[in-house]
GROMACS .gro file of N, CA and C in nm:
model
  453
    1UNK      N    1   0.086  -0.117   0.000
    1UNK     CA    2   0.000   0.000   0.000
    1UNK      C    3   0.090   0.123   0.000
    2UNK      N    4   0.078   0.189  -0.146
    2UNK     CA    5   0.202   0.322  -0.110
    2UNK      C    6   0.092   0.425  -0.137
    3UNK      N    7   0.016   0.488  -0.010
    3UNK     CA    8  -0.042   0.607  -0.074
    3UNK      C    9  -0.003   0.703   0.070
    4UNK      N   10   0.017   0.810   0.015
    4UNK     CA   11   0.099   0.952   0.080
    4UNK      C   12   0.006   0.954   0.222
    5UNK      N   13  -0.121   0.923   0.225
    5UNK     CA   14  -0.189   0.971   0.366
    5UNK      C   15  -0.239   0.828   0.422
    6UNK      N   16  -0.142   0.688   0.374
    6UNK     CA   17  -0.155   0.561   0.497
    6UNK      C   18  -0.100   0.567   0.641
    7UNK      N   19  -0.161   0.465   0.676
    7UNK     CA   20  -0.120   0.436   0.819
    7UNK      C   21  -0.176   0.302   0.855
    8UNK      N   22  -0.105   0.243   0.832
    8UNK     CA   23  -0.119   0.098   0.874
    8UNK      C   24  -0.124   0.059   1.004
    9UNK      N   25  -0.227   0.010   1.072
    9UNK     CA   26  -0.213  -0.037   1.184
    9UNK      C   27  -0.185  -0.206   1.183
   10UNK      N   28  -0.129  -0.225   1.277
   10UNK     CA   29  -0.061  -0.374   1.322
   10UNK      C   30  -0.121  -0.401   1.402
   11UNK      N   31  -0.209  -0.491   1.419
   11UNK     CA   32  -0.314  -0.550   1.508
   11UNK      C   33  -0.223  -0.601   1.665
   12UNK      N   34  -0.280  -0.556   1.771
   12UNK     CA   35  -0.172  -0.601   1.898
   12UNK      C   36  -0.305  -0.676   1.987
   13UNK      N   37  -0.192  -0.775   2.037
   13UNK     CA   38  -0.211  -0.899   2.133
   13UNK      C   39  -0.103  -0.880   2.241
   14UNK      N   40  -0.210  -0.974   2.341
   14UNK     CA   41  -0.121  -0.923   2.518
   14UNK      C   42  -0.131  -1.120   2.514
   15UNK      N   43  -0.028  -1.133   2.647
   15UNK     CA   44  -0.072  -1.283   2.697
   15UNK      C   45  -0.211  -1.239   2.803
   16UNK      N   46  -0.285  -1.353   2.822
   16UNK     CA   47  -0.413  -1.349   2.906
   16UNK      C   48  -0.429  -1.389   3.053
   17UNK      N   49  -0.267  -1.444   3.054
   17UNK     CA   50  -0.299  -1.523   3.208
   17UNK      C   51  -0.208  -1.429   3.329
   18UNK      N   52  -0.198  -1.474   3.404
   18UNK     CA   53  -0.121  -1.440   3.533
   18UNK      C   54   0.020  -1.436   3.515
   19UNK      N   55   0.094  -1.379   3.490
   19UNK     CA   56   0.278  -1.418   3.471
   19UNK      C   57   0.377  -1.356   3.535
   20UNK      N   58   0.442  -1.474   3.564
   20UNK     CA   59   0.566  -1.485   3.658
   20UNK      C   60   0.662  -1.361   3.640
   21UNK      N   61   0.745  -1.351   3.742
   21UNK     CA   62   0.882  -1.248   3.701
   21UNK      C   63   0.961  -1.276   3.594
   22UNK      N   64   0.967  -1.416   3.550
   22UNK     CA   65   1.102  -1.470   3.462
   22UNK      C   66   1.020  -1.432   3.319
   23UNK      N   67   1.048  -1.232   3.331
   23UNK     CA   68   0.993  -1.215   3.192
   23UNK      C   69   1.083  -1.269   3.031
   24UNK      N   70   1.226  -1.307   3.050
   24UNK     CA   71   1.285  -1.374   2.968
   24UNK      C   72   1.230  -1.477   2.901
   25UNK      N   73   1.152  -1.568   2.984
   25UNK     CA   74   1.082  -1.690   2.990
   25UNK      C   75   1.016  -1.635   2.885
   26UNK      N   76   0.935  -1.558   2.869
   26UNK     CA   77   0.786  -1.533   2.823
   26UNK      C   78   0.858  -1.503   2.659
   27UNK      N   79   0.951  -1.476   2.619
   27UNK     CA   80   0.988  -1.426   2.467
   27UNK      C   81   0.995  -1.580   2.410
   28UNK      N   82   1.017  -1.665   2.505
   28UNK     CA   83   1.022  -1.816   2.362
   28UNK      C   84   0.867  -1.841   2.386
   29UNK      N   85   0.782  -1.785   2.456
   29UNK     CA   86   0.613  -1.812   2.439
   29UNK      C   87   0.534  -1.731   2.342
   30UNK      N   88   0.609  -1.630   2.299
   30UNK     CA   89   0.544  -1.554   2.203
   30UNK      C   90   0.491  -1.622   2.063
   31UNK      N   91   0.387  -1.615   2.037
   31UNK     CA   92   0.342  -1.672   1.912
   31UNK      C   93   0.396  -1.547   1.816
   32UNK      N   94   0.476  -1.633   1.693
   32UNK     CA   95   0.502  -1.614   1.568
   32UNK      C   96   0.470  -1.575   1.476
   33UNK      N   97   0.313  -1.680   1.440
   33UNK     CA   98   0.291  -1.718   1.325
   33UNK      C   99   0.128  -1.678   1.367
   34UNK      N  100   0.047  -1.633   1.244
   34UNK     CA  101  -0.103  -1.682   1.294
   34UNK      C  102  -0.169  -1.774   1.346
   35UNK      N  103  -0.109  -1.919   1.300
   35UNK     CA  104  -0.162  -1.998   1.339
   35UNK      C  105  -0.112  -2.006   1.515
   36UNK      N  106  -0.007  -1.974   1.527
   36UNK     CA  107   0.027  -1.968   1.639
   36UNK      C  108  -0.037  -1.881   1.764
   37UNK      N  109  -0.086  -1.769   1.691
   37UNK     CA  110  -0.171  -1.641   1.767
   37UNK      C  111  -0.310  -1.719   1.792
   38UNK      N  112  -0.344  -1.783   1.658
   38UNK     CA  113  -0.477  -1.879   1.684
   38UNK      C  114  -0.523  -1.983   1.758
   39UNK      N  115  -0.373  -2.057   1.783
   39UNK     CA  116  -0.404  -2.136   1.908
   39UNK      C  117  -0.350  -2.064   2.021
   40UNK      N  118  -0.266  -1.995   2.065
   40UNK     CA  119  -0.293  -1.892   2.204
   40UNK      C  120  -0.417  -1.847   2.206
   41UNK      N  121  -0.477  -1.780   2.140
   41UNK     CA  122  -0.628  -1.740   2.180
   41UNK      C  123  -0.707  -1.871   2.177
   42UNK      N  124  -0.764  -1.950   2.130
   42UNK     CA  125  -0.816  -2.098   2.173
   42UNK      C  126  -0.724  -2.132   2.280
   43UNK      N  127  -0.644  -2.126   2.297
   43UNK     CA  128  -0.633  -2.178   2.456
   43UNK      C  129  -0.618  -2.072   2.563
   44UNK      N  130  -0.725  -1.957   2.563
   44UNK     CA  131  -0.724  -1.796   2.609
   44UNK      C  132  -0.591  -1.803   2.725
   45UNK      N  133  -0.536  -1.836   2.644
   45UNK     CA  134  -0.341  -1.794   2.689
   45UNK      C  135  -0.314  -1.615   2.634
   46UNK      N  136  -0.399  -1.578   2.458
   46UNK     CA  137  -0.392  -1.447   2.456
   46UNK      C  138  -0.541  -1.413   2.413
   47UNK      N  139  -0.543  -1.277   2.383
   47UNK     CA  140  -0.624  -1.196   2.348
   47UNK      C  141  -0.612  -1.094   2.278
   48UNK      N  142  -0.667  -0.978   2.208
   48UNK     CA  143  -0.645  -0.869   2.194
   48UNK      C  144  -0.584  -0.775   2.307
   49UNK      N  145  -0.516  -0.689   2.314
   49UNK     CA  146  -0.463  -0.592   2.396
   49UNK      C  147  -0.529  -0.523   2.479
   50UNK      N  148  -0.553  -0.517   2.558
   50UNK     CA  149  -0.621  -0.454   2.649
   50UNK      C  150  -0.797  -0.471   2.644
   51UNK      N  151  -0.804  -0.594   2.565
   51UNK     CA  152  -0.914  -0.628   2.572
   51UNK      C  153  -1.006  -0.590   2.726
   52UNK      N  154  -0.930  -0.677   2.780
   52UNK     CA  155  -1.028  -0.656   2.959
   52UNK      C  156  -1.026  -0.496   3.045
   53UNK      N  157  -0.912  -0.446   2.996
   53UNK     CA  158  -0.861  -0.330   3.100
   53UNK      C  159  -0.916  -0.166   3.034
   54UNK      N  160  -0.908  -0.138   2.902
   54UNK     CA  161  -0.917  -0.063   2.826
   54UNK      C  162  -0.967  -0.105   2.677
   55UNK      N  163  -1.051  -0.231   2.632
   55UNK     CA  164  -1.103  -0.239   2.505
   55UNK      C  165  -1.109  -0.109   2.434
   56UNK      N  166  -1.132   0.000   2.469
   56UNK     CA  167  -1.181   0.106   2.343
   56UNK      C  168  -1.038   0.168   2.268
   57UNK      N  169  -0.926   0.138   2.348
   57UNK     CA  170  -0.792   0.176   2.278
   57UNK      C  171  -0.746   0.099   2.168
   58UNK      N  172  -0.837  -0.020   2.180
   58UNK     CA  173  -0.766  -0.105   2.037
   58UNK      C  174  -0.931  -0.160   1.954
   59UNK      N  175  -1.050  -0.104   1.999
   59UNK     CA  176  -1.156  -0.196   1.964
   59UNK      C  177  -1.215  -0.141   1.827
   60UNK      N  178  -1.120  -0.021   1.738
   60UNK     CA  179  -1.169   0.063   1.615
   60UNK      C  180  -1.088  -0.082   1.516
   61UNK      N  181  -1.003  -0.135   1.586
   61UNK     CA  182  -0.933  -0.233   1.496
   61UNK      C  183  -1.031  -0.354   1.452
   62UNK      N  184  -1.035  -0.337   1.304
   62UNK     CA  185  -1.120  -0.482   1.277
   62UNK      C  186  -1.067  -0.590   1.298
   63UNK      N  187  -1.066  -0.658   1.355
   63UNK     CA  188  -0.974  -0.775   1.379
   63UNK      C  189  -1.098  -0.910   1.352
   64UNK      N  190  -1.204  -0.908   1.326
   64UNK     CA  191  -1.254  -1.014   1.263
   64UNK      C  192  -1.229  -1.027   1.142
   65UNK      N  193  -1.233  -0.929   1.044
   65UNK     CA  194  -1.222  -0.889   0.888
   65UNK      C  195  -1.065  -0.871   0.896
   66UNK      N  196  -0.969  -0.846   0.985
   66UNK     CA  197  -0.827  -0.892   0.996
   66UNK      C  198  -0.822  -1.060   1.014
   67UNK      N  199  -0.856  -1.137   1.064
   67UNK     CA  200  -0.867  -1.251   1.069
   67UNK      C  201  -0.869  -1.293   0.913
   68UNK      N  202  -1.019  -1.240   0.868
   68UNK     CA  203  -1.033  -1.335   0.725
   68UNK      C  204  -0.986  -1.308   0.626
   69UNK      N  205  -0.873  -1.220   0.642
   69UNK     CA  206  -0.827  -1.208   0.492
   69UNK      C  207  -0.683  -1.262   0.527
   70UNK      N  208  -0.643  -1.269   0.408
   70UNK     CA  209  -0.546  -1.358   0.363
   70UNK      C  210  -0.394  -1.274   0.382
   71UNK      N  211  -0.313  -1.360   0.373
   71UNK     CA  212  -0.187  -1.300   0.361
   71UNK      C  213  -0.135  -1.214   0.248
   72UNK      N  214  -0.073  -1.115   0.270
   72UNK     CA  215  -0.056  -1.065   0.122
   72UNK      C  216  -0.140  -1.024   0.023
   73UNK      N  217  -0.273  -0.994   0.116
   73UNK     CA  218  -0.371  -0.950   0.062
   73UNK      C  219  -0.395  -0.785   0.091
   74UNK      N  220  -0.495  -0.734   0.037
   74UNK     CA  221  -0.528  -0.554   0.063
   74UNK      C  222  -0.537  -0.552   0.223
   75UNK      N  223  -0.514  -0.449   0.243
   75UNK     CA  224  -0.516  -0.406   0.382
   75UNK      C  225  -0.623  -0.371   0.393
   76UNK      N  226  -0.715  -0.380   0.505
   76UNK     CA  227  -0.824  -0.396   0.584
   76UNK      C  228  -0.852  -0.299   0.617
   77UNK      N  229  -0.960  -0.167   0.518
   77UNK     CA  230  -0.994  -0.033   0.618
   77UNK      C  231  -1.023  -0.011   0.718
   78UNK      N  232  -1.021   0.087   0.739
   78UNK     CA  233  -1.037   0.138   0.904
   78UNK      C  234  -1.121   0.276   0.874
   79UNK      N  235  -1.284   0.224   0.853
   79UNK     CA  236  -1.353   0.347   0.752
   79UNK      C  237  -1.385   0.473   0.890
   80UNK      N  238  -1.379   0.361   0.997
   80UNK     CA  239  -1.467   0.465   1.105
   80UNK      C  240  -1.417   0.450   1.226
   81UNK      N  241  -1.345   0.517   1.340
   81UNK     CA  242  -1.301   0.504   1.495
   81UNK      C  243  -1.468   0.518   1.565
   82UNK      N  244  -1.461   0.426   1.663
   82UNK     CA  245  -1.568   0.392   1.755
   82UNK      C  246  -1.545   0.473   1.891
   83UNK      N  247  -1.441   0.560   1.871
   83UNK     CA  248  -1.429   0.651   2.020
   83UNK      C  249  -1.245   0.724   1.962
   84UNK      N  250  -1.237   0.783   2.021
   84UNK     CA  251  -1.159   0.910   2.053
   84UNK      C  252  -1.033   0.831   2.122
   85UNK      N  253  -1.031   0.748   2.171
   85UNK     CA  254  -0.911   0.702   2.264
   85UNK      C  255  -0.860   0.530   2.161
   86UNK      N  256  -0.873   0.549   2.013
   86UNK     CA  257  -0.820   0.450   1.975
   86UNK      C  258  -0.647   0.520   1.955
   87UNK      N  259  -0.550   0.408   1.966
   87UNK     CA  260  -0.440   0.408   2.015
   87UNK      C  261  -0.371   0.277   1.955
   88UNK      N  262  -0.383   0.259   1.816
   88UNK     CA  263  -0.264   0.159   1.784
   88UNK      C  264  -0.143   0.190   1.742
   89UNK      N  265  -0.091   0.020   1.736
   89UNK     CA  266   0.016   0.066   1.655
   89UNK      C  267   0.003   0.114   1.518
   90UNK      N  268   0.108   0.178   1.453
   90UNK     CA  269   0.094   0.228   1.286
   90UNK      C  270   0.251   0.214   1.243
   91UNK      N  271   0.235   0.182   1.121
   91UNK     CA  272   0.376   0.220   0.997
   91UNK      C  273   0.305   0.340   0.952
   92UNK      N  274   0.359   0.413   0.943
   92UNK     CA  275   0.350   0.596   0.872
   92UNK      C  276   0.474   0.568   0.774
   93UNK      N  277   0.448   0.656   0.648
   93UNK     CA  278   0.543   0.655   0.545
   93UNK      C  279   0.644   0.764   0.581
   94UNK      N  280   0.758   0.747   0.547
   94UNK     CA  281   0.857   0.865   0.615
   94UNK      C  282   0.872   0.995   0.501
   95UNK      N  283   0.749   1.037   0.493
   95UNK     CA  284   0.780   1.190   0.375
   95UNK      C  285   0.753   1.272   0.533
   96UNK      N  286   0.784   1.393   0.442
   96UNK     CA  287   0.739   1.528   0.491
   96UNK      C  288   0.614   1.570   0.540
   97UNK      N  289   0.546   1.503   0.474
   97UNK     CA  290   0.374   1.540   0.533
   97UNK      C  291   0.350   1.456   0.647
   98UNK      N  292   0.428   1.357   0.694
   98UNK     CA  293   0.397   1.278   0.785
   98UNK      C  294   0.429   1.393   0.883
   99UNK      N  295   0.296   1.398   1.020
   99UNK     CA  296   0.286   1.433   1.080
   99UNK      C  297   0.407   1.370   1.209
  100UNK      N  298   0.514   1.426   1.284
  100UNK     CA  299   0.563   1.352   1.372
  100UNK      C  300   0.520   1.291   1.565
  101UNK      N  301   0.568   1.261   1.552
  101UNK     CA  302   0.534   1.224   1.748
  101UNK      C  303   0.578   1.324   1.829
  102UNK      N  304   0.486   1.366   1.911
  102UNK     CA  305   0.562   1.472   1.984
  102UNK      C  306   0.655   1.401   2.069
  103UNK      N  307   0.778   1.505   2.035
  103UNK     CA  308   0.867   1.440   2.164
  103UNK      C  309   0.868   1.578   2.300
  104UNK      N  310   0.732   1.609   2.320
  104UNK     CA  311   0.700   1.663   2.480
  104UNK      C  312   0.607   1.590   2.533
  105UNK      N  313   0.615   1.451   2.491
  105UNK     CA  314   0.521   1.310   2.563
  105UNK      C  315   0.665   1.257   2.615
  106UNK      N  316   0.658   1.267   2.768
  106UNK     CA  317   0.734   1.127   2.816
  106UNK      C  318   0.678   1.065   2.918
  107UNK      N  319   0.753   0.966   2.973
  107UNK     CA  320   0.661   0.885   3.095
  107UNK      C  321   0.579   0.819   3.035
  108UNK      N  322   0.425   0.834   3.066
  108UNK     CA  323   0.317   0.717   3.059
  108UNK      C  324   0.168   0.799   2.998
  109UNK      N  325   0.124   0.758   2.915
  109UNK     CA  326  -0.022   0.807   2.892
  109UNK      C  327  -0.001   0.922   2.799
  110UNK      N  328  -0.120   0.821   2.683
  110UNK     CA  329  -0.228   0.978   2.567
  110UNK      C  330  -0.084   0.968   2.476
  111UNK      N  331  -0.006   0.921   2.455
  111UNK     CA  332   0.098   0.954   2.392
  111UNK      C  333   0.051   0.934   2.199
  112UNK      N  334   0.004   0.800   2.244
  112UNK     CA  335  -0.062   0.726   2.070
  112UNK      C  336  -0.169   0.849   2.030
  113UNK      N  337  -0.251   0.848   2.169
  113UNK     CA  338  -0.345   0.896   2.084
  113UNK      C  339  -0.380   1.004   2.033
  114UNK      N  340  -0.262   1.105   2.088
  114UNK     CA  341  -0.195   1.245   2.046
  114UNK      C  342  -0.152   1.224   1.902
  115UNK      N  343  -0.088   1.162   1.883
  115UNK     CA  344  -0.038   1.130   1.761
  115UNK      C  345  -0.143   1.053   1.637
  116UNK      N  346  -0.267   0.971   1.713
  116UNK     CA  347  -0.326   0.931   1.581
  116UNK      C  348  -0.409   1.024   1.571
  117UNK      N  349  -0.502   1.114   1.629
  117UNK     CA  350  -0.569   1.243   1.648
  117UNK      C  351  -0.459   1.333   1.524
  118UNK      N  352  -0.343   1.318   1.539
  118UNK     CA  353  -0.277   1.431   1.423
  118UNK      C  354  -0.305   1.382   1.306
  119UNK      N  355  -0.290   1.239   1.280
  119UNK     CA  356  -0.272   1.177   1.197
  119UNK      C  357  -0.452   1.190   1.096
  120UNK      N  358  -0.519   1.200   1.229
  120UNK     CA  359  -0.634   1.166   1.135
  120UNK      C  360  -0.671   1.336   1.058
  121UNK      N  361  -0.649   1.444   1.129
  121UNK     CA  362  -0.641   1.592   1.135
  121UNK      C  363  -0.566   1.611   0.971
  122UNK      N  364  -0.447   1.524   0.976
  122UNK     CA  365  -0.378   1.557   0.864
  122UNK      C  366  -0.436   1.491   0.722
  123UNK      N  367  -0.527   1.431   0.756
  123UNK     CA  368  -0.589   1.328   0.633
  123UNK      C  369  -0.573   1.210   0.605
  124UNK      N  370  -0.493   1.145   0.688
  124UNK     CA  371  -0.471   1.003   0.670
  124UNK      C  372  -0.579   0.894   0.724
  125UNK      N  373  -0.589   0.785   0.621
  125UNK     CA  374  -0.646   0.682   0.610
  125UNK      C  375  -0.572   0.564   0.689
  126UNK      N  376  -0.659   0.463   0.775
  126UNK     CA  377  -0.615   0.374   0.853
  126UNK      C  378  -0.606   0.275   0.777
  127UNK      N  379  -0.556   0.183   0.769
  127UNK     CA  380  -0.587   0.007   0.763
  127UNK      C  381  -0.510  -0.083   0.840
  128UNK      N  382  -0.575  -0.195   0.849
  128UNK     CA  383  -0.518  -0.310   0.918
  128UNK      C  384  -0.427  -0.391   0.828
  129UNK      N  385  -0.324  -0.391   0.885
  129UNK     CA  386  -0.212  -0.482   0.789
  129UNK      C  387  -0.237  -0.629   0.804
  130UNK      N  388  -0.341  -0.761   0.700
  130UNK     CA  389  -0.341  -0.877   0.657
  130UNK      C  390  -0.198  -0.937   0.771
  131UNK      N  391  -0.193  -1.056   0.832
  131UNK     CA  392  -0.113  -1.137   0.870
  131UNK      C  393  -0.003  -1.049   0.968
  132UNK      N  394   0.029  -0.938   0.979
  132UNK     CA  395   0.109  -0.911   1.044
  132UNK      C  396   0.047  -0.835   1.213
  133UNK      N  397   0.126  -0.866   1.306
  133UNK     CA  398   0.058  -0.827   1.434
  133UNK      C  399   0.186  -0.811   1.539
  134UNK      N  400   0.178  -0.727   1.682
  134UNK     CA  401   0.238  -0.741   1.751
  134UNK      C  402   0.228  -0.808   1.861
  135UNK      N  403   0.276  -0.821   1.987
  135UNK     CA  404   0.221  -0.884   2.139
  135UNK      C  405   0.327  -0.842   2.191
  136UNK      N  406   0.221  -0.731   2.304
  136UNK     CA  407   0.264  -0.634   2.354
  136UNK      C  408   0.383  -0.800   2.490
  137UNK      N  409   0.474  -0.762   2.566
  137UNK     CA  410   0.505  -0.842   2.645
  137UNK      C  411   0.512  -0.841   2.770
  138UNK      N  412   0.491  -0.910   2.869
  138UNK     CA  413   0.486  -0.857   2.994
  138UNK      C  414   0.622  -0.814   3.059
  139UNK      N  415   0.572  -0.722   3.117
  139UNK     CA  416   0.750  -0.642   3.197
  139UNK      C  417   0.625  -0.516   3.339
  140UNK      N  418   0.737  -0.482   3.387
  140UNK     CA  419   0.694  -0.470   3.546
  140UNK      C  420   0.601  -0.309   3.507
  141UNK      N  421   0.490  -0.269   3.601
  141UNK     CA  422   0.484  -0.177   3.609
  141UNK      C  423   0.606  -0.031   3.597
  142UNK      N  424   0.564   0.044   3.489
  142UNK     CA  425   0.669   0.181   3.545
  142UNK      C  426   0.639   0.280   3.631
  143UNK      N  427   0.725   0.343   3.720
  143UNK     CA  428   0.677   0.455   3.801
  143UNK      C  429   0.556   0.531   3.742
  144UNK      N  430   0.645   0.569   3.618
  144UNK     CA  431   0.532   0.656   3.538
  144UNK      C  432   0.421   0.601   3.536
  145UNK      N  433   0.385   0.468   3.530
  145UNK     CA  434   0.191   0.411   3.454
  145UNK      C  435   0.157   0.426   3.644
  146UNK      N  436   0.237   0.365   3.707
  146UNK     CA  437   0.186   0.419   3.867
  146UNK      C  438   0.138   0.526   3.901
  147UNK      N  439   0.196   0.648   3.896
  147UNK     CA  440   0.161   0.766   3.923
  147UNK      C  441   0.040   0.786   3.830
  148UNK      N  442   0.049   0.738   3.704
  148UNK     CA  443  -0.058   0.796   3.643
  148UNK      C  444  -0.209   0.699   3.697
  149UNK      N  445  -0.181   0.560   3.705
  149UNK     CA  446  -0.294   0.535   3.777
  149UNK      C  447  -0.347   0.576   3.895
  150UNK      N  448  -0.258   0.633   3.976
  150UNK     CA  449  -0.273   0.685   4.107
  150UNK      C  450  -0.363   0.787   4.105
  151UNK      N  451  -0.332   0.860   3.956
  151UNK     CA  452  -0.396   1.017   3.938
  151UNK      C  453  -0.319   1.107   3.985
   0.00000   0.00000   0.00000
């Protein structure tokens, strides 16, 4: 997909269960492959990202109509956001019109969604990238997401 106002989003997955400190452990558990993402979720080992905690940050993502299409196939629009606080990942093309990330976001929180709010401001079109996905991994609370849950 080469058009000047894309933004591909990469569909993200968390693990689902309870996990240990030995976050090392957890990188040879990462599923790979789809089929691999497909049996972690049948055995609700994963899920979508923040499915339980925050669904509306990742729930504009089609991920059923990401499911059924094929590899190497068109990328999956993203005609309409279902709330204000969607927050994925994206590939942005590296021209000039690409809007950048602010770098006066540090710490924790609103950072994505500062940035896809520009993105959509500037005219860019979403889609879901066919077969490719991330999983987010487990690692410890940061001060920063503390304080910010604290308020």
């Amino acid at each position: 997909l080469r058009r000047k106002y894309a933004a591909l989003v990469i569909p993200a997955f968390q693990f689902d269960r309870p996990i240990d400190t030995d976050y090392a452990a957890w990188f040879s558990r990462v599923p790979r492959t789809l089929s691999q993402m497909r049996d972690c979720i049948a055995a609700e080992q994963c899920a979508t990202f923040y499915a339980h905690s925050s669904p509306e940050t990742h729930s504009s993502t089609p991920y059923e109509r990401w499911w059924s299409s094929a590899p190497g196939s068109e990328p999956v629009p993203i005609p309409c956001f279902k709330n204000q606080r969607y927050e994925p990942y994206v590939v942005l093309p590296n021209l000039p019109s690409t809007p950048v990330y602010s770098e006066a976001f540090n710490g924790y929180g609103k950072n994505k969604i500062e940035l896809v709010t520009h993105l959509r401001f500037a005219g860019f079109k979403f889609y879901a990238l066919p077969a490719a996905f991330v999983v987010h991994m487990p690692h410890p609370k940061s001060e920063q997401k503390r304080a910010w849950e604290a308020g």
